[in-house]
Amino acid sequence: MNPTSEILERISKSSTDHKDDVFTRLYRYLLREDIYYAAYQKLYANKGAATKGVDADTADGFGDKYVKALIAELKDGTYRAKPVRRQYIKKANGKMRPLGIPSFRDKLLQEAIREILEAIYEPTFSDYSHGFRPERSCHTCMKQLKIEFTGVVWFIEGDIKGCFDNIDHEALIEILQRKIKDSKLVNLIRQFLKAGYVEDWKYNRTYSGTPQGGILSPILANIYLSELDKKVAEIKEGFDKPRSAELTEAYHEKSKEIKRLSSKLRWEKDIQRRGELIDALKACKKDLLKIPSKPQDNKRLVYVRYADDWLIGICGNKTDCEAVKAQIGAYLGDTLKLELSEEKTLVTHSSEQVRFLGYDVSVRRSQEVKGFKNGRKARSLNHRVELLVPLKEKVEKFMFAKGVVVQTADGKLKPMHRPYLLNHSDSEIVELYNAEIRGICNYYRLAVNYHTLDYFCYLMEYSCLKTLANKHKSTVAKMWDKYRHGKTWAVPYMTKAGEKHVRIVKIVDCKKGFVYDAIPHNGRFPKRRTIQERLNAHVCELCGDKNAEMYEIHHVGSLKELGNSHWETVMKQKRRKTLVVCGKCHAQIHG
């Protein structure tokens, strides 16, 4: 029997080659064991794998028996999705966001369904959609925006009121049924949508929306909002209009005059006359740089979306923008049952800044002339998209929230120590600061004012030194001398290979070693065995028993929380959050 991963690859290829394909008999793939081992492999390392939903089920206790029991329920139709446990997390603006925590069994099944849906829908999604998709991110979205939005005159900032909470279930099911002709799978997805939630020990029904925190929520939201992508593409098709001419008449006439003067200069022998022609030619070239080169009678619409955040760029007038905004608002309300926020969906001139995915976006109006190596001169910055770091609203706010700085009476920022880090080791304190520096610097790597983050790095460095000095009841100068390492300072720590040093990250390090999303595997490390391979080996990794009736996974949330008992020592030595154990050992661990 072929692995399910190979079947899903074939489904993905079929969906790529034939965008309008309809898929049937997909439910049978949920009755295969290997899809759940692959799903567990993706889920167990997450922090939420050890978090309980409405029951005590977590990633701990997974094994052959667990999988077979789940498949048996799916086969005889007795499987029922459990309601999610709702809790609230604080948003950046101070408001609370509801988060649904499903039971681990439901997470496992949702991950398996997500794999199937991704194989079907991923090839059909728009190239302008970037949220919650493989090999796409905020950076790919901003890079596309930087290229596609060149020369736009107006922005339409998109804001949908409570998008995830207001997705209409019946509309979503109808969209799914266009491509998936399998009532069992669709009904299973409907179960997850209608499962409800428990808050303060009280059960509540869900009539709309996808629970944020659920494994299926991102892919279902993308399937739903891909209809918006199609509508914008349809609007764009009727909106776009080419220029009436390649060059403006004034620019064309001035270019011809330059050519005539250049031709005369080439054959002119008289020195005085040549001087006059050179002066006239220079004056013409100077005038040419002040004339618009292309006619502004074209119309163009460009668009990018990251999850429920979207931005439209318009070449046209403000009336065109209002018409496009009205069309999208009507479509969202009538077809997708979503509401466009009138207060936040703004039409803004592109010379002004709009906030999108944490960047300030605008289109330059610059007459600055730059020279190139070939001698050509051009207004190369004019109408180019400018991405800026919002220093006060994002970076400074982050530092105040973390207690890195305080504001002095004269408005300057002063680095401070962070008392809640004092219980960590010196190397851990530096690593925590480094993680925060890398996070900010790497995210804003596309900004044209990236160099301004050098001051942020300086404040973080001296906050780190003050934290170390406070911990050791010392001073910044003494800590610098204590940890002096060449031209800078670094904290030593011991490894099996000997002493190593960790130094504070500078902005130049982020410039040199920047990676957009993930560090690719370079093949230097041996491939680790999968969960399925370890379970199929039928060996207890704790006592070595090869003849036990049952083997299952013992899972912990974090290795840092482990003590010094035998099984905890084994897990720390293996540097794994999972341990394959026999039933007897697992009972003793929990005993």
PDB file of C-alpha atoms in Angstrom, residues 54-325:
ATOM      1  CA  VAL A  54     -11.968  20.227  27.718  1.00  0.00           C
ATOM      2  CA  ASP A  55     -10.594  16.785  28.675  1.00  0.00           C
ATOM      3  CA  ALA A  56      -7.270  15.446  29.954  1.00  0.00           C
ATOM      4  CA  ASP A  57      -6.128  14.249  26.509  1.00  0.00           C
ATOM      5  CA  THR A  58      -2.705  15.576  25.420  1.00  0.00           C
ATOM      6  CA  ALA A  59       0.173  14.380  23.235  1.00  0.00           C
ATOM      7  CA  ASP A  60       1.104  12.011  26.079  1.00  0.00           C
ATOM      8  CA  GLY A  61      -0.103   8.418  25.587  1.00  0.00           C
ATOM      9  CA  PHE A  62      -0.076   8.383  21.776  1.00  0.00           C
ATOM     10  CA  GLY A  63       0.522   5.005  20.205  1.00  0.00           C
ATOM     11  CA  ASP A  64      -0.829   2.202  18.020  1.00  0.00           C
ATOM     12  CA  LYS A  65      -3.823   1.607  20.313  1.00  0.00           C
ATOM     13  CA  TYR A  66      -4.666   5.348  20.328  1.00  0.00           C
ATOM     14  CA  VAL A  67      -4.649   5.523  16.508  1.00  0.00           C
ATOM     15  CA  LYS A  68      -6.706   2.341  16.040  1.00  0.00           C
ATOM     16  CA  ALA A  69      -9.352   3.566  18.491  1.00  0.00           C
ATOM     17  CA  LEU A  70      -9.664   6.848  16.572  1.00  0.00           C
ATOM     18  CA  ILE A  71      -9.914   5.063  13.193  1.00  0.00           C
ATOM     19  CA  ALA A  72     -12.540   2.651  14.603  1.00  0.00           C
ATOM     20  CA  GLU A  73     -14.734   5.620  15.599  1.00  0.00           C
ATOM     21  CA  LEU A  74     -14.341   7.163  12.139  1.00  0.00           C
ATOM     22  CA  LYS A  75     -15.208   3.842  10.471  1.00  0.00           C
ATOM     23  CA  ASP A  76     -18.443   3.217  12.370  1.00  0.00           C
ATOM     24  CA  GLY A  77     -19.462   6.899  12.372  1.00  0.00           C
ATOM     25  CA  THR A  78     -19.414   7.329  16.177  1.00  0.00           C
ATOM     26  CA  TYR A  79     -16.687   9.994  16.209  1.00  0.00           C
ATOM     27  CA  ARG A  80     -17.865  13.269  17.719  1.00  0.00           C
ATOM     28  CA  ALA A  81     -15.788  16.458  17.861  1.00  0.00           C
ATOM     29  CA  LYS A  82     -15.503  17.901  21.358  1.00  0.00           C
ATOM     30  CA  PRO A  83     -16.055  21.589  22.110  1.00  0.00           C
ATOM     31  CA  VAL A  84     -12.923  23.709  22.463  1.00  0.00           C
ATOM     32  CA  ARG A  85     -11.833  25.267  25.728  1.00  0.00           C
ATOM     33  CA  ARG A  86     -11.894  29.040  25.316  1.00  0.00           C
ATOM     34  CA  GLN A  87      -9.401  31.363  26.905  1.00  0.00           C
ATOM     35  CA  TYR A  88      -8.356  34.911  26.076  1.00  0.00           C
ATOM     36  CA  ILE A  89      -4.981  36.338  25.077  1.00  0.00           C
ATOM     37  CA  LYS A  90      -4.062  40.017  25.052  1.00  0.00           C
ATOM     38  CA  LYS A  91      -3.723  41.751  21.675  1.00  0.00           C
ATOM     39  CA  ALA A  92      -1.192  44.493  20.920  1.00  0.00           C
ATOM     40  CA  ASN A  93      -3.918  47.157  21.206  1.00  0.00           C
ATOM     41  CA  GLY A  94      -4.877  45.984  24.709  1.00  0.00           C
ATOM     42  CA  LYS A  95      -8.060  44.181  23.650  1.00  0.00           C
ATOM     43  CA  MET A  96      -8.571  40.460  24.349  1.00  0.00           C
ATOM     44  CA  ARG A  97      -8.598  37.869  21.560  1.00  0.00           C
ATOM     45  CA  PRO A  98     -10.575  34.619  22.089  1.00  0.00           C
ATOM     46  CA  LEU A  99      -8.467  31.493  21.602  1.00  0.00           C
ATOM     47  CA  GLY A 100      -9.945  28.008  21.269  1.00  0.00           C
ATOM     48  CA  ILE A 101      -7.944  25.043  22.600  1.00  0.00           C
ATOM     49  CA  PRO A 102      -9.177  21.746  21.112  1.00  0.00           C
ATOM     50  CA  SER A 103      -8.749  18.295  22.630  1.00  0.00           C
ATOM     51  CA  PHE A 104      -5.526  16.665  21.367  1.00  0.00           C
ATOM     52  CA  ARG A 105      -7.473  13.897  19.602  1.00  0.00           C
ATOM     53  CA  ASP A 106      -9.382  16.562  17.656  1.00  0.00           C
ATOM     54  CA  LYS A 107      -6.088  18.355  16.893  1.00  0.00           C
ATOM     55  CA  LEU A 108      -4.672  15.127  15.461  1.00  0.00           C
ATOM     56  CA  LEU A 109      -7.677  14.562  13.192  1.00  0.00           C
ATOM     57  CA  GLN A 110      -7.762  18.227  12.171  1.00  0.00           C
ATOM     58  CA  GLU A 111      -4.089  18.047  11.150  1.00  0.00           C
ATOM     59  CA  ALA A 112      -4.863  14.991   8.974  1.00  0.00           C
ATOM     60  CA  ILE A 113      -7.800  16.829   7.339  1.00  0.00           C
ATOM     61  CA  ARG A 114      -5.615  19.929   6.897  1.00  0.00           C
ATOM     62  CA  GLU A 115      -3.076  17.860   4.921  1.00  0.00           C
ATOM     63  CA  ILE A 116      -5.840  16.703   2.555  1.00  0.00           C
ATOM     64  CA  LEU A 117      -7.318  20.200   2.148  1.00  0.00           C
ATOM     65  CA  GLU A 118      -3.877  21.713   1.540  1.00  0.00           C
ATOM     66  CA  ALA A 119      -3.141  19.183  -1.230  1.00  0.00           C
ATOM     67  CA  ILE A 120      -6.440  20.106  -2.938  1.00  0.00           C
ATOM     68  CA  TYR A 121      -6.581  23.871  -2.456  1.00  0.00           C
ATOM     69  CA  GLU A 122      -2.977  25.120  -2.200  1.00  0.00           C
ATOM     70  CA  PRO A 123      -2.379  24.929  -5.996  1.00  0.00           C
ATOM     71  CA  THR A 124      -5.617  26.867  -6.616  1.00  0.00           C
ATOM     72  CA  PHE A 125      -4.926  29.791  -4.263  1.00  0.00           C
ATOM     73  CA  SER A 126      -4.064  33.207  -5.693  1.00  0.00           C
ATOM     74  CA  ASP A 127      -0.428  34.289  -6.005  1.00  0.00           C
ATOM     75  CA  TYR A 128      -1.455  37.437  -4.111  1.00  0.00           C
ATOM     76  CA  SER A 129      -2.412  35.470  -0.981  1.00  0.00           C
ATOM     77  CA  HIS A 130       0.423  34.958   1.522  1.00  0.00           C
ATOM     78  CA  GLY A 131      -1.016  34.145   4.956  1.00  0.00           C
ATOM     79  CA  PHE A 132      -0.769  30.649   6.485  1.00  0.00           C
ATOM     80  CA  ARG A 133       0.669  29.068   3.357  1.00  0.00           C
ATOM     81  CA  PRO A 134       3.798  26.936   2.874  1.00  0.00           C
ATOM     82  CA  GLU A 135       6.869  28.860   1.673  1.00  0.00           C
ATOM     83  CA  ARG A 136       5.015  32.173   2.071  1.00  0.00           C
ATOM     84  CA  SER A 137       5.182  34.742   4.839  1.00  0.00           C
ATOM     85  CA  CYS A 138       4.911  38.434   5.703  1.00  0.00           C
ATOM     86  CA  HIS A 139       8.230  38.953   3.914  1.00  0.00           C
ATOM     87  CA  THR A 140       7.049  37.396   0.631  1.00  0.00           C
ATOM     88  CA  CYS A 141       3.937  39.595   0.867  1.00  0.00           C
ATOM     89  CA  MET A 142       5.959  42.781   1.422  1.00  0.00           C
ATOM     90  CA  LYS A 143       8.427  41.898  -1.341  1.00  0.00           C
ATOM     91  CA  GLN A 144       5.561  41.446  -3.790  1.00  0.00           C
ATOM     92  CA  LEU A 145       3.987  44.710  -2.623  1.00  0.00           C
ATOM     93  CA  LYS A 146       7.298  46.525  -3.131  1.00  0.00           C
ATOM     94  CA  ILE A 147       7.401  45.450  -6.789  1.00  0.00           C
ATOM     95  CA  GLU A 148       3.721  45.386  -7.786  1.00  0.00           C
ATOM     96  CA  PHE A 149       2.686  48.692  -6.171  1.00  0.00           C
ATOM     97  CA  THR A 150       5.256  50.814  -8.040  1.00  0.00           C
ATOM     98  CA  GLY A 151       3.580  53.968  -9.311  1.00  0.00           C
ATOM     99  CA  VAL A 152       0.167  53.539  -7.658  1.00  0.00           C
ATOM    100  CA  VAL A 153      -1.641  56.771  -6.761  1.00  0.00           C
ATOM    101  CA  TRP A 154      -4.130  55.569  -4.132  1.00  0.00           C
ATOM    102  CA  PHE A 155      -4.302  52.913  -1.430  1.00  0.00           C
ATOM    103  CA  ILE A 156      -7.438  51.132  -0.214  1.00  0.00           C
ATOM    104  CA  GLU A 157      -6.715  49.745   3.260  1.00  0.00           C
ATOM    105  CA  GLY A 158      -8.835  46.648   3.823  1.00  0.00           C
ATOM    106  CA  ASP A 159     -10.340  45.848   7.214  1.00  0.00           C
ATOM    107  CA  ILE A 160     -13.003  43.159   7.775  1.00  0.00           C
ATOM    108  CA  LYS A 161     -14.866  43.302  11.077  1.00  0.00           C
ATOM    109  CA  GLY A 162     -14.020  40.180  13.133  1.00  0.00           C
ATOM    110  CA  CYS A 163     -13.252  38.114  10.034  1.00  0.00           C
ATOM    111  CA  PHE A 164     -12.421  34.787  11.737  1.00  0.00           C
ATOM    112  CA  ASP A 165     -15.369  35.086  14.152  1.00  0.00           C
ATOM    113  CA  ASN A 166     -17.917  35.888  11.437  1.00  0.00           C
ATOM    114  CA  ILE A 167     -17.180  33.331   8.716  1.00  0.00           C
ATOM    115  CA  ASP A 168     -20.567  31.967   7.669  1.00  0.00           C
ATOM    116  CA  HIS A 169     -20.645  28.174   8.136  1.00  0.00           C
ATOM    117  CA  GLU A 170     -23.138  27.419   5.379  1.00  0.00           C
ATOM    118  CA  ALA A 171     -21.319  29.650   2.880  1.00  0.00           C
ATOM    119  CA  LEU A 172     -18.019  27.918   3.764  1.00  0.00           C
ATOM    120  CA  ILE A 173     -19.575  24.443   3.393  1.00  0.00           C
ATOM    121  CA  GLU A 174     -21.019  25.456   0.007  1.00  0.00           C
ATOM    122  CA  ILE A 175     -17.548  26.599  -1.151  1.00  0.00           C
ATOM    123  CA  LEU A 176     -16.007  23.296   0.035  1.00  0.00           C
ATOM    124  CA  GLN A 177     -18.661  21.248  -1.768  1.00  0.00           C
ATOM    125  CA  ARG A 178     -17.729  22.776  -5.113  1.00  0.00           C
ATOM    126  CA  LYS A 179     -14.466  20.813  -5.130  1.00  0.00           C
ATOM    127  CA  ILE A 180     -15.045  18.078  -2.538  1.00  0.00           C
ATOM    128  CA  LYS A 181     -17.834  15.628  -3.412  1.00  0.00           C
ATOM    129  CA  ASP A 182     -17.458  13.552  -0.255  1.00  0.00           C
ATOM    130  CA  SER A 183     -20.280  14.063   2.235  1.00  0.00           C
ATOM    131  CA  LYS A 184     -18.485  12.182   5.036  1.00  0.00           C
ATOM    132  CA  LEU A 185     -15.453  14.501   4.962  1.00  0.00           C
ATOM    133  CA  VAL A 186     -17.588  17.644   4.607  1.00  0.00           C
ATOM    134  CA  ASN A 187     -19.801  16.555   7.518  1.00  0.00           C
ATOM    135  CA  LEU A 188     -16.702  15.964   9.646  1.00  0.00           C
ATOM    136  CA  ILE A 189     -15.525  19.532   8.928  1.00  0.00           C
ATOM    137  CA  ARG A 190     -19.048  20.753   9.768  1.00  0.00           C
ATOM    138  CA  GLN A 191     -18.738  18.947  13.120  1.00  0.00           C
ATOM    139  CA  PHE A 192     -15.608  20.932  13.989  1.00  0.00           C
ATOM    140  CA  LEU A 193     -17.299  24.197  12.972  1.00  0.00           C
ATOM    141  CA  LYS A 194     -20.393  23.461  15.079  1.00  0.00           C
ATOM    142  CA  ALA A 195     -18.595  21.865  18.061  1.00  0.00           C
ATOM    143  CA  GLY A 196     -19.032  24.947  20.266  1.00  0.00           C
ATOM    144  CA  TYR A 197     -16.827  26.088  23.122  1.00  0.00           C
ATOM    145  CA  VAL A 198     -16.634  25.881  26.911  1.00  0.00           C
ATOM    146  CA  GLU A 199     -16.023  29.082  28.861  1.00  0.00           C
ATOM    147  CA  ASP A 200     -16.223  29.290  32.672  1.00  0.00           C
ATOM    148  CA  TRP A 201     -17.502  25.685  32.711  1.00  0.00           C
ATOM    149  CA  LYS A 202     -20.458  26.646  30.531  1.00  0.00           C
ATOM    150  CA  TYR A 203     -21.080  25.180  27.044  1.00  0.00           C
ATOM    151  CA  ASN A 204     -21.805  27.656  24.224  1.00  0.00           C
ATOM    152  CA  ARG A 205     -22.879  26.886  20.668  1.00  0.00           C
ATOM    153  CA  THR A 206     -21.035  28.327  17.664  1.00  0.00           C
ATOM    154  CA  TYR A 207     -23.175  29.752  14.870  1.00  0.00           C
ATOM    155  CA  SER A 208     -20.404  31.322  12.792  1.00  0.00           C
ATOM    156  CA  GLY A 209     -16.619  31.646  12.605  1.00  0.00           C
ATOM    157  CA  THR A 210     -13.683  29.277  12.853  1.00  0.00           C
ATOM    158  CA  PRO A 211     -12.084  28.911  16.313  1.00  0.00           C
ATOM    159  CA  GLN A 212      -8.738  30.723  16.465  1.00  0.00           C
ATOM    160  CA  GLY A 213      -6.288  28.161  17.797  1.00  0.00           C
ATOM    161  CA  GLY A 214      -7.791  25.272  15.850  1.00  0.00           C
ATOM    162  CA  ILE A 215      -5.534  23.482  13.358  1.00  0.00           C
ATOM    163  CA  LEU A 216      -8.134  23.784  10.586  1.00  0.00           C
ATOM    164  CA  SER A 217      -8.900  27.489  11.088  1.00  0.00           C
ATOM    165  CA  PRO A 218      -6.110  28.967   8.887  1.00  0.00           C
ATOM    166  CA  ILE A 219      -6.729  26.707   5.862  1.00  0.00           C
ATOM    167  CA  LEU A 220     -10.526  27.139   6.121  1.00  0.00           C
ATOM    168  CA  ALA A 221     -10.128  30.940   6.364  1.00  0.00           C
ATOM    169  CA  ASN A 222      -7.894  30.891   3.265  1.00  0.00           C
ATOM    170  CA  ILE A 223     -10.429  28.765   1.351  1.00  0.00           C
ATOM    171  CA  TYR A 224     -13.154  31.229   2.336  1.00  0.00           C
ATOM    172  CA  LEU A 225     -11.159  34.392   1.553  1.00  0.00           C
ATOM    173  CA  SER A 226      -9.841  32.968  -1.733  1.00  0.00           C
ATOM    174  CA  GLU A 227     -13.322  33.902  -3.008  1.00  0.00           C
ATOM    175  CA  LEU A 228     -12.398  37.530  -2.250  1.00  0.00           C
ATOM    176  CA  ASP A 229      -9.163  37.059  -4.245  1.00  0.00           C
ATOM    177  CA  LYS A 230     -11.231  35.840  -7.215  1.00  0.00           C
ATOM    178  CA  LYS A 231     -13.599  38.797  -6.920  1.00  0.00           C
ATOM    179  CA  VAL A 232     -10.702  41.301  -6.848  1.00  0.00           C
ATOM    180  CA  ALA A 233      -9.199  39.576  -9.930  1.00  0.00           C
ATOM    181  CA  GLU A 234     -12.577  39.971 -11.656  1.00  0.00           C
ATOM    182  CA  ILE A 235     -12.768  43.675 -10.705  1.00  0.00           C
ATOM    183  CA  LYS A 236      -9.175  44.156 -11.902  1.00  0.00           C
ATOM    184  CA  GLU A 237      -9.983  42.636 -15.298  1.00  0.00           C
ATOM    185  CA  GLY A 238     -12.726  45.204 -15.904  1.00  0.00           C
ATOM    186  CA  PHE A 239     -10.780  48.070 -14.323  1.00  0.00           C
ATOM    187  CA  ASP A 240      -7.324  47.913 -15.946  1.00  0.00           C
ATOM    188  CA  LYS A 241      -6.777  50.145 -18.958  1.00  0.00           C
ATOM    189  CA  PRO A 242      -3.438  50.643 -20.805  1.00  0.00           C
ATOM    190  CA  ARG A 243      -1.814  54.031 -21.448  1.00  0.00           C
ATOM    191  CA  SER A 244      -2.861  55.934 -24.554  1.00  0.00           C
ATOM    192  CA  ALA A 245       0.819  56.244 -25.546  1.00  0.00           C
ATOM    193  CA  GLU A 246       4.187  54.970 -24.393  1.00  0.00           C
ATOM    194  CA  LEU A 247       5.580  58.506 -23.839  1.00  0.00           C
ATOM    195  CA  THR A 248       4.030  61.932 -23.278  1.00  0.00           C
ATOM    196  CA  GLU A 249       4.093  64.278 -26.274  1.00  0.00           C
ATOM    197  CA  ALA A 250       6.283  66.833 -24.451  1.00  0.00           C
ATOM    198  CA  TYR A 251       8.784  64.151 -23.405  1.00  0.00           C
ATOM    199  CA  HIS A 252       8.842  62.721 -26.942  1.00  0.00           C
ATOM    200  CA  GLU A 253       9.472  66.154 -28.519  1.00  0.00           C
ATOM    201  CA  LYS A 254      12.257  66.960 -26.051  1.00  0.00           C
ATOM    202  CA  SER A 255      13.875  63.535 -26.714  1.00  0.00           C
ATOM    203  CA  LYS A 256      13.814  64.187 -30.476  1.00  0.00           C
ATOM    204  CA  GLU A 257      15.431  67.596 -29.924  1.00  0.00           C
ATOM    205  CA  ILE A 258      18.240  65.934 -27.880  1.00  0.00           C
ATOM    206  CA  LYS A 259      18.803  63.442 -30.730  1.00  0.00           C
ATOM    207  CA  ARG A 260      18.968  66.256 -33.302  1.00  0.00           C
ATOM    208  CA  LEU A 261      21.491  68.219 -31.207  1.00  0.00           C
ATOM    209  CA  SER A 262      23.575  65.054 -30.641  1.00  0.00           C
ATOM    210  CA  SER A 263      23.610  64.362 -34.374  1.00  0.00           C
ATOM    211  CA  LYS A 264      24.691  67.932 -35.181  1.00  0.00           C
ATOM    212  CA  LEU A 265      27.400  67.783 -32.507  1.00  0.00           C
ATOM    213  CA  ARG A 266      28.812  64.598 -34.011  1.00  0.00           C
ATOM    214  CA  TRP A 267      29.523  66.287 -37.377  1.00  0.00           C
ATOM    215  CA  GLU A 268      30.256  69.852 -36.235  1.00  0.00           C
ATOM    216  CA  LYS A 269      33.936  70.812 -36.662  1.00  0.00           C
ATOM    217  CA  ASP A 270      33.843  74.468 -35.545  1.00  0.00           C
ATOM    218  CA  ILE A 271      34.999  74.722 -31.888  1.00  0.00           C
ATOM    219  CA  GLN A 272      32.800  77.724 -31.011  1.00  0.00           C
ATOM    220  CA  ARG A 273      29.733  76.140 -32.608  1.00  0.00           C
ATOM    221  CA  ARG A 274      30.446  72.848 -30.791  1.00  0.00           C
ATOM    222  CA  GLY A 275      30.512  74.698 -27.448  1.00  0.00           C
ATOM    223  CA  GLU A 276      27.103  76.220 -28.186  1.00  0.00           C
ATOM    224  CA  LEU A 277      25.672  72.805 -29.122  1.00  0.00           C
ATOM    225  CA  ILE A 278      27.055  71.224 -25.920  1.00  0.00           C
ATOM    226  CA  ASP A 279      25.450  73.954 -23.787  1.00  0.00           C
ATOM    227  CA  ALA A 280      22.126  73.528 -25.611  1.00  0.00           C
ATOM    228  CA  LEU A 281      22.338  69.729 -25.219  1.00  0.00           C
ATOM    229  CA  LYS A 282      22.964  69.990 -21.455  1.00  0.00           C
ATOM    230  CA  ALA A 283      20.047  72.400 -21.069  1.00  0.00           C
ATOM    231  CA  CYS A 284      17.739  70.021 -22.988  1.00  0.00           C
ATOM    232  CA  LYS A 285      18.760  67.048 -20.856  1.00  0.00           C
ATOM    233  CA  LYS A 286      18.137  69.086 -17.711  1.00  0.00           C
ATOM    234  CA  ASP A 287      14.670  70.050 -18.971  1.00  0.00           C
ATOM    235  CA  LEU A 288      13.924  66.431 -19.906  1.00  0.00           C
ATOM    236  CA  LEU A 289      14.321  65.361 -16.274  1.00  0.00           C
ATOM    237  CA  LYS A 290      11.518  67.768 -15.271  1.00  0.00           C
ATOM    238  CA  ILE A 291       8.990  66.441 -17.795  1.00  0.00           C
ATOM    239  CA  PRO A 292       6.740  63.425 -16.946  1.00  0.00           C
ATOM    240  CA  SER A 293       7.843  60.624 -19.222  1.00  0.00           C
ATOM    241  CA  LYS A 294       4.624  58.577 -19.338  1.00  0.00           C
ATOM    242  CA  PRO A 295       1.003  59.710 -19.757  1.00  0.00           C
ATOM    243  CA  GLN A 296      -1.070  59.398 -16.581  1.00  0.00           C
ATOM    244  CA  ASP A 297      -4.297  58.283 -18.325  1.00  0.00           C
ATOM    245  CA  ASN A 298      -3.865  54.566 -17.619  1.00  0.00           C
ATOM    246  CA  LYS A 299      -5.830  52.652 -14.975  1.00  0.00           C
ATOM    247  CA  ARG A 300      -4.383  49.810 -12.925  1.00  0.00           C
ATOM    248  CA  LEU A 301      -5.401  47.829  -9.848  1.00  0.00           C
ATOM    249  CA  VAL A 302      -2.956  45.779  -7.749  1.00  0.00           C
ATOM    250  CA  TYR A 303      -3.682  43.735  -4.627  1.00  0.00           C
ATOM    251  CA  VAL A 304      -2.011  41.687  -1.878  1.00  0.00           C
ATOM    252  CA  ARG A 305      -3.531  39.781   1.056  1.00  0.00           C
ATOM    253  CA  TYR A 306      -2.109  38.253   4.211  1.00  0.00           C
ATOM    254  CA  ALA A 307      -4.870  36.300   6.029  1.00  0.00           C
ATOM    255  CA  ASP A 308      -7.638  38.890   6.617  1.00  0.00           C
ATOM    256  CA  ASP A 309      -5.330  41.913   6.070  1.00  0.00           C
ATOM    257  CA  TRP A 310      -5.347  43.203   2.499  1.00  0.00           C
ATOM    258  CA  LEU A 311      -4.219  46.256   0.573  1.00  0.00           C
ATOM    259  CA  ILE A 312      -5.252  47.509  -2.866  1.00  0.00           C
ATOM    260  CA  GLY A 313      -3.260  49.967  -4.962  1.00  0.00           C
ATOM    261  CA  ILE A 314      -5.024  52.057  -7.630  1.00  0.00           C
ATOM    262  CA  CYS A 315      -3.708  54.035 -10.588  1.00  0.00           C
ATOM    263  CA  GLY A 316      -6.664  56.298 -11.241  1.00  0.00           C
ATOM    264  CA  ASN A 317      -8.698  58.890  -9.346  1.00  0.00           C
ATOM    265  CA  LYS A 318     -10.382  58.842  -5.944  1.00  0.00           C
ATOM    266  CA  THR A 319     -13.795  58.180  -7.500  1.00  0.00           C
ATOM    267  CA  ASP A 320     -12.407  54.936  -8.944  1.00  0.00           C
ATOM    268  CA  CYS A 321     -11.212  53.947  -5.464  1.00  0.00           C
ATOM    269  CA  GLU A 322     -14.616  54.598  -3.902  1.00  0.00           C
ATOM    270  CA  ALA A 323     -16.271  52.518  -6.641  1.00  0.00           C
ATOM    271  CA  VAL A 324     -13.872  49.577  -6.085  1.00  0.00           C
ATOM    272  CA  LYS A 325     -14.330  49.815  -2.322  1.00  0.00           C
TER     273      LYS A 325
END
